[in-house]
Amino acid sequence: MAWTVDDGASTDVVARYTQFAADSGTRLTFFLNGSYDSWAVNAPLLLPLVQSGQVQLGNHTWSHADLTELSDTGVVDELQRNHDFIEDTYGVDARPFFRPPFGYHDDRVDDLAAGIGYTVPTLWYGSLSDSGLITEAQVVEFATKWFLPQHIVIGRANFEPVCNVFPQLLALVAERGLQTVNLNDVFTSEAHP
Ligand SMILES: [Zn+2]
């Protein structure tokens, strides 16, 4: 199962997700927006996990823009600025995976993204549904529904409740015999042969 975590509106939630990964060995992919301070603030904690390959960073645009509403230049700028931030801060190349904010993309967006190496718009098959504030019990309920083999599951590093149920989520992974993977573990690409 690929456990992917988006945005990063909360510095504290990013820190707790990172500590969780460090403590549990869970492999994660963060689709981050560099416009949130959390990714610079937490870089010292996160950097060793990124450099070891346990945590992968993907491009979720700089400021969480709906790419389908932007000009061609705007689309490229949103992706390139975030790409450069990830490279400068973490020393890794996030290509070829980008996650279009809200899941909104079209042929024009995909062509523009591919033009700068982002050839894989990465959506999901299962969600913790925590883009808004939900309860801890709801997070566990959605995880129970979607933590399944060969699923890409999306969560967000925006609200606290998920952090308070990490033990329950980890128990689900164990009970179901799931192995967590990030995208580079499964797919090869030019940037990550
Ligand atoms: Zn998002």
PDB file of N, CA and C in Angstrom, residues 54-95:
ATOM      1  N   GLN A  54      13.321   6.383   2.518  1.00  0.00           N
ATOM      2  CA  GLN A  54      12.115   5.896   3.212  1.00  0.00           C
ATOM      3  C   GLN A  54      10.915   6.793   2.929  1.00  0.00           C
ATOM      4  N   VAL A  55      11.167   8.082   2.916  1.00  0.00           N
ATOM      5  CA  VAL A  55      10.112   9.044   2.606  1.00  0.00           C
ATOM      6  C   VAL A  55      10.435   9.683   1.264  1.00  0.00           C
ATOM      7  N   GLN A  56       9.435   9.670   0.399  1.00  0.00           N
ATOM      8  CA  GLN A  56       9.580  10.267  -0.925  1.00  0.00           C
ATOM      9  C   GLN A  56       8.820  11.587  -0.967  1.00  0.00           C
ATOM     10  N   LEU A  57       9.334  12.522  -1.732  1.00  0.00           N
ATOM     11  CA  LEU A  57       8.649  13.798  -1.904  1.00  0.00           C
ATOM     12  C   LEU A  57       8.130  13.905  -3.331  1.00  0.00           C
ATOM     13  N   GLY A  58       6.857  14.247  -3.465  1.00  0.00           N
ATOM     14  CA  GLY A  58       6.248  14.459  -4.773  1.00  0.00           C
ATOM     15  C   GLY A  58       5.764  15.895  -4.879  1.00  0.00           C
ATOM     16  N   ASN A  59       5.495  16.308  -6.096  1.00  0.00           N
ATOM     17  CA  ASN A  59       5.162  17.702  -6.375  1.00  0.00           C
ATOM     18  C   ASN A  59       3.644  17.913  -6.383  1.00  0.00           C
ATOM     19  N   HIS A  60       3.175  18.761  -5.475  1.00  0.00           N
ATOM     20  CA  HIS A  60       1.732  19.039  -5.371  1.00  0.00           C
ATOM     21  C   HIS A  60       1.445  20.502  -5.746  1.00  0.00           C
ATOM     22  N   THR A  61       2.371  21.104  -6.466  1.00  0.00           N
ATOM     23  CA  THR A  61       2.401  22.530  -6.857  1.00  0.00           C
ATOM     24  C   THR A  61       2.834  23.397  -5.677  1.00  0.00           C
ATOM     25  N   TRP A  62       3.311  24.579  -6.003  1.00  0.00           N
ATOM     26  CA  TRP A  62       3.804  25.492  -4.980  1.00  0.00           C
ATOM     27  C   TRP A  62       2.699  25.932  -4.025  1.00  0.00           C
ATOM     28  N   SER A  63       1.553  26.352  -4.572  1.00  0.00           N
ATOM     29  CA  SER A  63       0.544  26.987  -3.705  1.00  0.00           C
ATOM     30  C   SER A  63      -0.843  26.349  -3.803  1.00  0.00           C
ATOM     31  N   HIS A  64      -0.871  25.074  -4.140  1.00  0.00           N
ATOM     32  CA  HIS A  64      -2.139  24.342  -4.187  1.00  0.00           C
ATOM     33  C   HIS A  64      -3.136  24.971  -5.149  1.00  0.00           C
ATOM     34  N   ALA A  65      -2.652  25.318  -6.325  1.00  0.00           N
ATOM     35  CA  ALA A  65      -3.505  25.951  -7.332  1.00  0.00           C
ATOM     36  C   ALA A  65      -4.287  24.909  -8.119  1.00  0.00           C
ATOM     37  N   ASP A  66      -5.476  25.286  -8.543  1.00  0.00           N
ATOM     38  CA  ASP A  66      -6.221  24.489  -9.519  1.00  0.00           C
ATOM     39  C   ASP A  66      -5.561  24.738 -10.877  1.00  0.00           C
ATOM     40  N   LEU A  67      -4.779  23.783 -11.320  1.00  0.00           N
ATOM     41  CA  LEU A  67      -3.961  23.987 -12.526  1.00  0.00           C
ATOM     42  C   LEU A  67      -4.816  24.212 -13.770  1.00  0.00           C
ATOM     43  N   THR A  68      -6.010  23.654 -13.791  1.00  0.00           N
ATOM     44  CA  THR A  68      -6.836  23.787 -14.997  1.00  0.00           C
ATOM     45  C   THR A  68      -7.313  25.229 -15.196  1.00  0.00           C
ATOM     46  N   GLU A  69      -7.195  26.055 -14.143  1.00  0.00           N
ATOM     47  CA  GLU A  69      -7.647  27.447 -14.234  1.00  0.00           C
ATOM     48  C   GLU A  69      -6.502  28.412 -14.561  1.00  0.00           C
ATOM     49  N   LEU A  70      -5.285  27.909 -14.616  1.00  0.00           N
ATOM     50  CA  LEU A  70      -4.127  28.776 -14.833  1.00  0.00           C
ATOM     51  C   LEU A  70      -3.745  28.837 -16.306  1.00  0.00           C
ATOM     52  N   SER A  71      -3.006  29.893 -16.666  1.00  0.00           N
ATOM     53  CA  SER A  71      -2.413  29.984 -18.002  1.00  0.00           C
ATOM     54  C   SER A  71      -1.332  28.918 -18.140  1.00  0.00           C
ATOM     55  N   ASP A  72      -0.872  28.719 -19.362  1.00  0.00           N
ATOM     56  CA  ASP A  72       0.212  27.749 -19.585  1.00  0.00           C
ATOM     57  C   ASP A  72       1.422  28.100 -18.721  1.00  0.00           C
ATOM     58  N   THR A  73       1.787  29.356 -18.725  1.00  0.00           N
ATOM     59  CA  THR A  73       2.938  29.796 -17.925  1.00  0.00           C
ATOM     60  C   THR A  73       2.682  29.561 -16.440  1.00  0.00           C
ATOM     61  N   GLY A  74       1.459  29.820 -16.033  1.00  0.00           N
ATOM     62  CA  GLY A  74       1.100  29.629 -14.624  1.00  0.00           C
ATOM     63  C   GLY A  74       1.231  28.177 -14.192  1.00  0.00           C
ATOM     64  N   VAL A  75       0.814  27.257 -15.033  1.00  0.00           N
ATOM     65  CA  VAL A  75       0.921  25.828 -14.709  1.00  0.00           C
ATOM     66  C   VAL A  75       2.379  25.444 -14.520  1.00  0.00           C
ATOM     67  N   VAL A  76       3.199  25.856 -15.481  1.00  0.00           N
ATOM     68  CA  VAL A  76       4.620  25.492 -15.412  1.00  0.00           C
ATOM     69  C   VAL A  76       5.276  26.135 -14.195  1.00  0.00           C
ATOM     70  N   ASP A  77       4.934  27.391 -13.923  1.00  0.00           N
ATOM     71  CA  ASP A  77       5.531  28.083 -12.771  1.00  0.00           C
ATOM     72  C   ASP A  77       5.184  27.399 -11.454  1.00  0.00           C
ATOM     73  N   GLU A  78       3.931  26.994 -11.296  1.00  0.00           N
ATOM     74  CA  GLU A  78       3.496  26.323 -10.058  1.00  0.00           C
ATOM     75  C   GLU A  78       4.285  25.035  -9.810  1.00  0.00           C
ATOM     76  N   LEU A  79       4.483  24.271 -10.859  1.00  0.00           N
ATOM     77  CA  LEU A  79       5.216  23.006 -10.715  1.00  0.00           C
ATOM     78  C   LEU A  79       6.718  23.233 -10.582  1.00  0.00           C
ATOM     79  N   GLN A  80       7.239  24.160 -11.391  1.00  0.00           N
ATOM     80  CA  GLN A  80       8.689  24.363 -11.390  1.00  0.00           C
ATOM     81  C   GLN A  80       9.157  25.003 -10.087  1.00  0.00           C
ATOM     82  N   ARG A  81       8.386  25.949  -9.573  1.00  0.00           N
ATOM     83  CA  ARG A  81       8.792  26.597  -8.322  1.00  0.00           C
ATOM     84  C   ARG A  81       8.842  25.569  -7.182  1.00  0.00           C
ATOM     85  N   ASN A  82       7.853  24.691  -7.160  1.00  0.00           N
ATOM     86  CA  ASN A  82       7.841  23.671  -6.101  1.00  0.00           C
ATOM     87  C   ASN A  82       8.967  22.655  -6.313  1.00  0.00           C
ATOM     88  N   HIS A  83       9.186  22.315  -7.562  1.00  0.00           N
ATOM     89  CA  HIS A  83      10.295  21.404  -7.895  1.00  0.00           C
ATOM     90  C   HIS A  83      11.621  21.975  -7.381  1.00  0.00           C
ATOM     91  N   ASP A  84      11.841  23.248  -7.661  1.00  0.00           N
ATOM     92  CA  ASP A  84      13.103  23.884  -7.261  1.00  0.00           C
ATOM     93  C   ASP A  84      13.221  23.945  -5.737  1.00  0.00           C
ATOM     94  N   PHE A  85      12.096  24.218  -5.066  1.00  0.00           N
ATOM     95  CA  PHE A  85      12.108  24.246  -3.598  1.00  0.00           C
ATOM     96  C   PHE A  85      12.499  22.875  -3.040  1.00  0.00           C
ATOM     97  N   ILE A  86      11.914  21.833  -3.587  1.00  0.00           N
ATOM     98  CA  ILE A  86      12.204  20.471  -3.098  1.00  0.00           C
ATOM     99  C   ILE A  86      13.673  20.133  -3.332  1.00  0.00           C
ATOM    100  N   GLU A  87      14.151  20.483  -4.497  1.00  0.00           N
ATOM    101  CA  GLU A  87      15.545  20.177  -4.813  1.00  0.00           C
ATOM    102  C   GLU A  87      16.502  20.973  -3.922  1.00  0.00           C
ATOM    103  N   ASP A  88      16.199  22.250  -3.751  1.00  0.00           N
ATOM    104  CA  ASP A  88      17.085  23.108  -2.953  1.00  0.00           C
ATOM    105  C   ASP A  88      17.065  22.713  -1.477  1.00  0.00           C
ATOM    106  N   THR A  89      15.908  22.319  -0.969  1.00  0.00           N
ATOM    107  CA  THR A  89      15.762  22.059   0.466  1.00  0.00           C
ATOM    108  C   THR A  89      16.145  20.632   0.829  1.00  0.00           C
ATOM    109  N   TYR A  90      15.844  19.691  -0.065  1.00  0.00           N
ATOM    110  CA  TYR A  90      16.003  18.267   0.269  1.00  0.00           C
ATOM    111  C   TYR A  90      16.994  17.525  -0.628  1.00  0.00           C
ATOM    112  N   GLY A  91      17.450  18.195  -1.692  1.00  0.00           N
ATOM    113  CA  GLY A  91      18.459  17.571  -2.556  1.00  0.00           C
ATOM    114  C   GLY A  91      17.951  16.397  -3.357  1.00  0.00           C
ATOM    115  N   VAL A  92      16.634  16.339  -3.574  1.00  0.00           N
ATOM    116  CA  VAL A  92      16.082  15.247  -4.376  1.00  0.00           C
ATOM    117  C   VAL A  92      15.270  15.791  -5.555  1.00  0.00           C
ATOM    118  N   ASP A  93      15.128  14.933  -6.539  1.00  0.00           N
ATOM    119  CA  ASP A  93      14.382  15.256  -7.751  1.00  0.00           C
ATOM    120  C   ASP A  93      13.002  14.612  -7.623  1.00  0.00           C
ATOM    121  N   ALA A  94      11.958  15.421  -7.539  1.00  0.00           N
ATOM    122  CA  ALA A  94      10.613  14.885  -7.293  1.00  0.00           C
ATOM    123  C   ALA A  94       9.973  14.276  -8.538  1.00  0.00           C
ATOM    124  N   ARG A  95      10.568  14.510  -9.705  1.00  0.00           N
ATOM    125  CA  ARG A  95       9.981  13.953 -10.923  1.00  0.00           C
ATOM    126  C   ARG A  95       9.998  12.435 -10.881  1.00  0.00           C
TER     127      ARG A  95
END
